[in-house]
PDB file of C-alpha atoms in Angstrom:
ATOM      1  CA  UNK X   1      13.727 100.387  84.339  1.00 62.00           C
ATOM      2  CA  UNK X   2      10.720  98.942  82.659  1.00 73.00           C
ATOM      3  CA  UNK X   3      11.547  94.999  83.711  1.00 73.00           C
ATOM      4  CA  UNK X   4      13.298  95.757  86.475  1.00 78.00           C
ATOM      5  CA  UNK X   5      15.809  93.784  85.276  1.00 80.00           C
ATOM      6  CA  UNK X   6      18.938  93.812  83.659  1.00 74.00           C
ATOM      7  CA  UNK X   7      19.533  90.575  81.935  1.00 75.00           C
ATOM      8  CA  UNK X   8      15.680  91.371  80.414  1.00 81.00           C
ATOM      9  CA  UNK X   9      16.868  94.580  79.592  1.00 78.00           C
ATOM     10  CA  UNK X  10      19.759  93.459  77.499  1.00 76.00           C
ATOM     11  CA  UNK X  11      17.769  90.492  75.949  1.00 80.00           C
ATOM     12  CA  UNK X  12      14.185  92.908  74.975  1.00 81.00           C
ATOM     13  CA  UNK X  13      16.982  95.336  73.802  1.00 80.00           C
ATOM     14  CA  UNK X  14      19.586  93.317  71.749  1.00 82.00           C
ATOM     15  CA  UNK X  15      17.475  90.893  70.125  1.00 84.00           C
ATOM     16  CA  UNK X  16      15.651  92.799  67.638  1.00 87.00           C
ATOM     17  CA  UNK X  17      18.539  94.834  66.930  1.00 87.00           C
ATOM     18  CA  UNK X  18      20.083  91.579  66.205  1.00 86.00           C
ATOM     19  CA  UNK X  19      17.630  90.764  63.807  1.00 90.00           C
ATOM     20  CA  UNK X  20      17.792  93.705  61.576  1.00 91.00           C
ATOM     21  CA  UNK X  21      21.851  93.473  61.735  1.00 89.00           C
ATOM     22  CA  UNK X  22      21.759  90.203  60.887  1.00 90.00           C
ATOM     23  CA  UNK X  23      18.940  90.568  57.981  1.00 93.00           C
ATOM     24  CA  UNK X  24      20.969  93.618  57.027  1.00 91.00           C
ATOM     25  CA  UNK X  25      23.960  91.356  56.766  1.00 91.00           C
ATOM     26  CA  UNK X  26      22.425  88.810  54.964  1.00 92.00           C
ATOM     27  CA  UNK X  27      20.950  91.559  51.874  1.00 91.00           C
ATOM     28  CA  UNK X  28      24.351  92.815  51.796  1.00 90.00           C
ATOM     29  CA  UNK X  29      26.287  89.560  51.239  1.00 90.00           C
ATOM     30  CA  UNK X  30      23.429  88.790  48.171  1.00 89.00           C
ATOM     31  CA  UNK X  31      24.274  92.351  47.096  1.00 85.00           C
ATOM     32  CA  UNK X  32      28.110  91.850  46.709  1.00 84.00           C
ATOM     33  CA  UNK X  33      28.322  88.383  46.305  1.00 82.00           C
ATOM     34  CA  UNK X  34      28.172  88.326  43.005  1.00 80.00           C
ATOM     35  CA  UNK X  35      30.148  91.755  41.380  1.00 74.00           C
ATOM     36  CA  UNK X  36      29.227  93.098  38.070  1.00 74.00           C
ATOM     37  CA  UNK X  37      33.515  93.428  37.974  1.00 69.00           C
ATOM     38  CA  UNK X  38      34.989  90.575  39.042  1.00 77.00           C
ATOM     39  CA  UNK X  39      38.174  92.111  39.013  1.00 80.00           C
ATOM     40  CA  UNK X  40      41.125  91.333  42.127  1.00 84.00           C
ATOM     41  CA  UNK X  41      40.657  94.938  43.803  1.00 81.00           C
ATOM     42  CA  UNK X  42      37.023  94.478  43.421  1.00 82.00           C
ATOM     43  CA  UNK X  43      37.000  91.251  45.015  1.00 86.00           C
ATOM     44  CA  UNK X  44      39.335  92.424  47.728  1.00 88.00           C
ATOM     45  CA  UNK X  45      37.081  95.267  48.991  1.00 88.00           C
ATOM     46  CA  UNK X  46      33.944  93.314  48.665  1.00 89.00           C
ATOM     47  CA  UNK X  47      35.581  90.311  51.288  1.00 91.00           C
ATOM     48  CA  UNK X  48      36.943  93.050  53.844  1.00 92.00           C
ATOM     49  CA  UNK X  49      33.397  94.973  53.399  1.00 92.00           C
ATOM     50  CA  UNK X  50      31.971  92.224  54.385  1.00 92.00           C
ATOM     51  CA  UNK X  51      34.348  91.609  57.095  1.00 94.00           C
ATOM     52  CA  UNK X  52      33.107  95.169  58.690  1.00 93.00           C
ATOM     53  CA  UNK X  53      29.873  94.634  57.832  1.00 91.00           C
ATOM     54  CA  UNK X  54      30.248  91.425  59.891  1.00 92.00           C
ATOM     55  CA  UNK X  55      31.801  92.683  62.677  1.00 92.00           C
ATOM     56  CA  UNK X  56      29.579  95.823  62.885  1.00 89.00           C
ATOM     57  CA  UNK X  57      26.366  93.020  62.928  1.00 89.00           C
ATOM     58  CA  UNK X  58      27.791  91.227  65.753  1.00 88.00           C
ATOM     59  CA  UNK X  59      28.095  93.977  68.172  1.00 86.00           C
ATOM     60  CA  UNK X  60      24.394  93.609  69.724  1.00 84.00           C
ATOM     61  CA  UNK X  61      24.969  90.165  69.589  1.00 82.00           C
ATOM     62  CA  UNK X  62      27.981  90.555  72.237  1.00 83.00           C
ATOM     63  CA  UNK X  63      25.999  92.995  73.907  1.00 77.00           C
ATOM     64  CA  UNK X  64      23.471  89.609  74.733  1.00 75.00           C
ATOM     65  CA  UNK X  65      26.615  87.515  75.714  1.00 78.00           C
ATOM     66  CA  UNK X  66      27.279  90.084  78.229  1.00 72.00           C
ATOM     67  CA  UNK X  67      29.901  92.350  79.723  1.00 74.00           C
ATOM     68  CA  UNK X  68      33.100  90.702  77.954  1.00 81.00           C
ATOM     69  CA  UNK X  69      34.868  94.388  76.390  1.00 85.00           C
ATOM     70  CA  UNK X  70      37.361  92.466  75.387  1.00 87.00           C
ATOM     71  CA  UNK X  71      35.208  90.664  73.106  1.00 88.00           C
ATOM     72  CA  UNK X  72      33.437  93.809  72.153  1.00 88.00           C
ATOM     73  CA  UNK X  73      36.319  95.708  71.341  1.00 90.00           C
ATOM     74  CA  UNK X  74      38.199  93.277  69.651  1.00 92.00           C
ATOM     75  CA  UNK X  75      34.855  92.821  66.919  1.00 91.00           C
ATOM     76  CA  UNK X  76      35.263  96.765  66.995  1.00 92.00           C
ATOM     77  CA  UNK X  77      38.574  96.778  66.331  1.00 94.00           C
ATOM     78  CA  UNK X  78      38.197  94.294  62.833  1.00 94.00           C
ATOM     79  CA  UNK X  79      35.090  96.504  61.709  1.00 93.00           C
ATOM     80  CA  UNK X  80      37.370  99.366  62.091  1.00 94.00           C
ATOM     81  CA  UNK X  81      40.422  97.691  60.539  1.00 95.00           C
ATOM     82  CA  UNK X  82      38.716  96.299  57.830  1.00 94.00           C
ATOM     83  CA  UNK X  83      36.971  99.756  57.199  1.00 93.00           C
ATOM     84  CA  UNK X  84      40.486 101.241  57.357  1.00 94.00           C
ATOM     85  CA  UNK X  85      42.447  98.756  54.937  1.00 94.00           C
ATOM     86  CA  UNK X  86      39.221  99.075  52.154  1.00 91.00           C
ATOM     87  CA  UNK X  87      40.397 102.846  52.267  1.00 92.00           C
ATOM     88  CA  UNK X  88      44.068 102.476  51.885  1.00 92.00           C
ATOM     89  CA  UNK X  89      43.204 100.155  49.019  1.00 89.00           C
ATOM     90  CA  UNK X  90      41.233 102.556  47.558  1.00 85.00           C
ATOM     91  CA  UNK X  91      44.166 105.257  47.714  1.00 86.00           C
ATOM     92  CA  UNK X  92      46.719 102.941  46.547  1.00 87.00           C
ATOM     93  CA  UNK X  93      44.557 101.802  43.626  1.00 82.00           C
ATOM     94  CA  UNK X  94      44.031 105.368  42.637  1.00 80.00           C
ATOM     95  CA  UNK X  95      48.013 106.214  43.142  1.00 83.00           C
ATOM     96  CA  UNK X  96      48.834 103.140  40.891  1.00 80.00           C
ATOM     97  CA  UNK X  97      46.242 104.277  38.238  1.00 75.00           C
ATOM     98  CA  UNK X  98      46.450 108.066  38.201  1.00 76.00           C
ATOM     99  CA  UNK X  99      48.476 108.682  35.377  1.00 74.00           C
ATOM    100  CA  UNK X 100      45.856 106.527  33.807  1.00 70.00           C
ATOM    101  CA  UNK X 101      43.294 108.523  35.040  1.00 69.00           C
ATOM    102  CA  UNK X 102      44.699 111.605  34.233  1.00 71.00           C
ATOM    103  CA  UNK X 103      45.026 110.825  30.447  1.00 70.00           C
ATOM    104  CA  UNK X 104      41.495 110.122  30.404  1.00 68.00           C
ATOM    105  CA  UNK X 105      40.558 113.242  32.029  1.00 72.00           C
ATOM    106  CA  UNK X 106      42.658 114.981  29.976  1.00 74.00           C
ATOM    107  CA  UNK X 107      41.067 113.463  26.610  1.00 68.00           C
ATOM    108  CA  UNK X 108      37.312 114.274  28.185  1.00 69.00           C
ATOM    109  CA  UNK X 109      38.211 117.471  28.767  1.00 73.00           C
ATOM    110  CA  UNK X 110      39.623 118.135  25.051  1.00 72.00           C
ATOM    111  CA  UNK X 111      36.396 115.858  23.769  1.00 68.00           C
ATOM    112  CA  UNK X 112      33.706 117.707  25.979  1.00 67.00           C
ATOM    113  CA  UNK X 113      34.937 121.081  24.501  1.00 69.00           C
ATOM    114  CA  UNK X 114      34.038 119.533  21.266  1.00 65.00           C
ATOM    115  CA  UNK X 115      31.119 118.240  22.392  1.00 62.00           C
ATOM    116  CA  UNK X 116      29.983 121.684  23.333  1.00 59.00           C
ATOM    117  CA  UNK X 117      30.720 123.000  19.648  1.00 59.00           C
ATOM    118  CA  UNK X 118      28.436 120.013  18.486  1.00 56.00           C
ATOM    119  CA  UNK X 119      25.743 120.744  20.992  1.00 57.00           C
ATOM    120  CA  UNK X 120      25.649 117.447  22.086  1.00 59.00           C
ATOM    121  CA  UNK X 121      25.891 118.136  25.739  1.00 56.00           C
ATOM    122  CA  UNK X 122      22.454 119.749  25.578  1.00 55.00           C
ATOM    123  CA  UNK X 123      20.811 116.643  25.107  1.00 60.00           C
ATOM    124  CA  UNK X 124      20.437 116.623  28.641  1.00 77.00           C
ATOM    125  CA  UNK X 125      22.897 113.890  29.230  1.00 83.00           C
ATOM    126  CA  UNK X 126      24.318 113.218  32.308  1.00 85.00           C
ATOM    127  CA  UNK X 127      27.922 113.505  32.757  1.00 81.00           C
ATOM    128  CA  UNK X 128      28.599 110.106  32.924  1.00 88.00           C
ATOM    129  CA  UNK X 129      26.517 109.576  29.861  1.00 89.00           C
ATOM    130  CA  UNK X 130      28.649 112.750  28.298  1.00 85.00           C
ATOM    131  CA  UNK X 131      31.869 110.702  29.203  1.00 86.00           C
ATOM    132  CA  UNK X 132      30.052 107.520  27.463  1.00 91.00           C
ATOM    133  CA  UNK X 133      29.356 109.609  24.377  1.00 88.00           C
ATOM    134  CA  UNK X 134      32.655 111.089  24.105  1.00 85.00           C
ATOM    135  CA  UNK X 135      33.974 107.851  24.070  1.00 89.00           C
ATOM    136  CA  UNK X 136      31.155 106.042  21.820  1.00 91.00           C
ATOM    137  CA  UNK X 137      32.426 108.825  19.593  1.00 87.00           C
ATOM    138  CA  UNK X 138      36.160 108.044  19.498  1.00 86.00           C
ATOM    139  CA  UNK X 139      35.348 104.875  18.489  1.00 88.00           C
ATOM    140  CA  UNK X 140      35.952 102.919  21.462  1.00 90.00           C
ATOM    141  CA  UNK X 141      34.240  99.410  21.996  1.00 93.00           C
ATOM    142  CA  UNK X 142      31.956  99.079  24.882  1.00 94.00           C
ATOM    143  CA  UNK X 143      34.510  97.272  26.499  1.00 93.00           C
ATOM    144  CA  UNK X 144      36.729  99.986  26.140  1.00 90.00           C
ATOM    145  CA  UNK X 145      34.811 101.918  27.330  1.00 91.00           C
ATOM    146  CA  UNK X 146      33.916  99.961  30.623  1.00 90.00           C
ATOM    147  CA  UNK X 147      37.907  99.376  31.521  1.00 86.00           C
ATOM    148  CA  UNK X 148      38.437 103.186  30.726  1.00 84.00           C
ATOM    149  CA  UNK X 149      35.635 104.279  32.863  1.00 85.00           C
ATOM    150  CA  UNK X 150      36.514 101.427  35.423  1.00 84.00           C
ATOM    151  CA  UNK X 151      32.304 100.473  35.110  1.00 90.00           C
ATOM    152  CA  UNK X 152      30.386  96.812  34.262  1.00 91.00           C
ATOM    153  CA  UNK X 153      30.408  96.598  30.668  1.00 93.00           C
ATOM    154  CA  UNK X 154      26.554  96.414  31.133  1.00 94.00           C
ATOM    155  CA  UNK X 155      26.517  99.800  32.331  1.00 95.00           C
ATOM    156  CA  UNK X 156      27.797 101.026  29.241  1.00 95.00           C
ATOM    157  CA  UNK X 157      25.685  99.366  27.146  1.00 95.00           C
ATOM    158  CA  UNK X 158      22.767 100.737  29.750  1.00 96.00           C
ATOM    159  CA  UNK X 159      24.322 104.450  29.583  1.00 94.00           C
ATOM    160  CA  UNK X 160      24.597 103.836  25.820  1.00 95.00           C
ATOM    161  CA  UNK X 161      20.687 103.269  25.466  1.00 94.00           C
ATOM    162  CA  UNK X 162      19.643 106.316  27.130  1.00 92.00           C
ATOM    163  CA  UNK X 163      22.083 108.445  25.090  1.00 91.00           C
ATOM    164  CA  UNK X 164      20.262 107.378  21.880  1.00 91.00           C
ATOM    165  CA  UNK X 165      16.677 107.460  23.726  1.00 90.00           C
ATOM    166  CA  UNK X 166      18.070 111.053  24.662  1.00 87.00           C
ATOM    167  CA  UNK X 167      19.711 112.174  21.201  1.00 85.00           C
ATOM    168  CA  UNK X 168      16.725 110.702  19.215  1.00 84.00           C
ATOM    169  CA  UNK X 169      18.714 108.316  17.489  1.00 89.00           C
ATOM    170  CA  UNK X 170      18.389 104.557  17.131  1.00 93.00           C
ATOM    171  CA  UNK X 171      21.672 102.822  17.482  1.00 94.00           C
ATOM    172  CA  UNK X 172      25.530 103.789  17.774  1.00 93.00           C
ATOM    173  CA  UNK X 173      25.617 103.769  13.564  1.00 92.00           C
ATOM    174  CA  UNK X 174      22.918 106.998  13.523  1.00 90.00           C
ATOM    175  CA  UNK X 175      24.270 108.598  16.592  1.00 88.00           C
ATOM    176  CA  UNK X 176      27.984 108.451  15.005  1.00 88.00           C
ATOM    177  CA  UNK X 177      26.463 109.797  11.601  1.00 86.00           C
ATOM    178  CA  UNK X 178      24.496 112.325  13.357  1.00 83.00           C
ATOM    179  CA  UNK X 179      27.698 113.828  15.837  1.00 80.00           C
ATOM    180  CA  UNK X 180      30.138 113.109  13.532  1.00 73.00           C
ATOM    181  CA  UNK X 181      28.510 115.209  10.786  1.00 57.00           C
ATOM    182  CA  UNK X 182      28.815 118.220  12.974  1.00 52.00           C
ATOM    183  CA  UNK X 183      32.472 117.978  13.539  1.00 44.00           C
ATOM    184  CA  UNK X 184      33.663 117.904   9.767  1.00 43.00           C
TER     185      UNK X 184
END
């Protein structure tokens, strides 16, 4: 309506959109480029997220090609099966690993009941930190703890820090002498 013209239109339209898709794009890719776990599921969701993320960028761009839907929906169609396959993944991974996962809750649960006696847990911790703790207090290596907790290893060590900031302790040698006293 403004330029009185529809190839304008589409071009005063699509190209900034463009733009921010494709700087979007390009933050993303730096963001998962490079994963804190470099493990195969990990890597497989990060490739078919980017995929989508792809796919979803290049829409305005075959908006400015013009009216080809079969283009169009076909870069619709891999956004939305990527999308769709990062999903299943996700449910697969979790039916593989549940009985896993369950044993863990189960121990947190047992270990947070504890925790409660000790008073720990109103330190103000957060309840991943709480999970951290609980394990920091079974005697479980940071990498342990990471592959339990299916986090970076440097998030431990990061979760790990503010429990001690938070429990006025130094290290993991006063913060086991400290919790551990109130348990025998």
């Amino acid at each position: 309506m403004i330029t009185d013209n529809l190839n304008s239109a589409r071009l005063l339209f699509t190209i900034p959109i463009s733009i921010i898709a494709f700087i979007f794009l390009v933050i993303f890719y730096r963001r998962i480029s490079i994963p804190n776990n470099p493990k195969p599921v990990i890597l497989r969701r990060n490739k078919l997220s980017l995929i989508g993320a792809s796919s979803i960028a290049l829409l305005p761009a075959c908006t400015l090609i013009g009216d080809y839907q079969w283009l169009t929906f076909s870069v619709m169609n891999i956004a939305f099966y990527a999308i769709t396959t990062i999903e299943i993944d996700r449910y697969l991974y979790f039916i593989e690993n549940k009985n896993r996962m369950y044993q863990i809750f189960v121990l947190k649960k047992k270990q947070r009941t504890e925790l409660i006696k000790n008073k720990i847990i109103y330190e103000d911790l957060t309840r991943r930190e709480i999970e951290v703790a609980v394990s920091i207090l079974s005697n479980l290596s940071y990498k342990n703890i990471a592959k339990d907790l299916f986090i970076a290893e440097s998030t431990v060590s990061k979760h790990a820090s503010n429990i001690f900031k938070k429990t006025d302790v130094k290290n993991r040698t006063e913060f086991l002498k400290r919790f551990r006293k109130k348990t025998s």
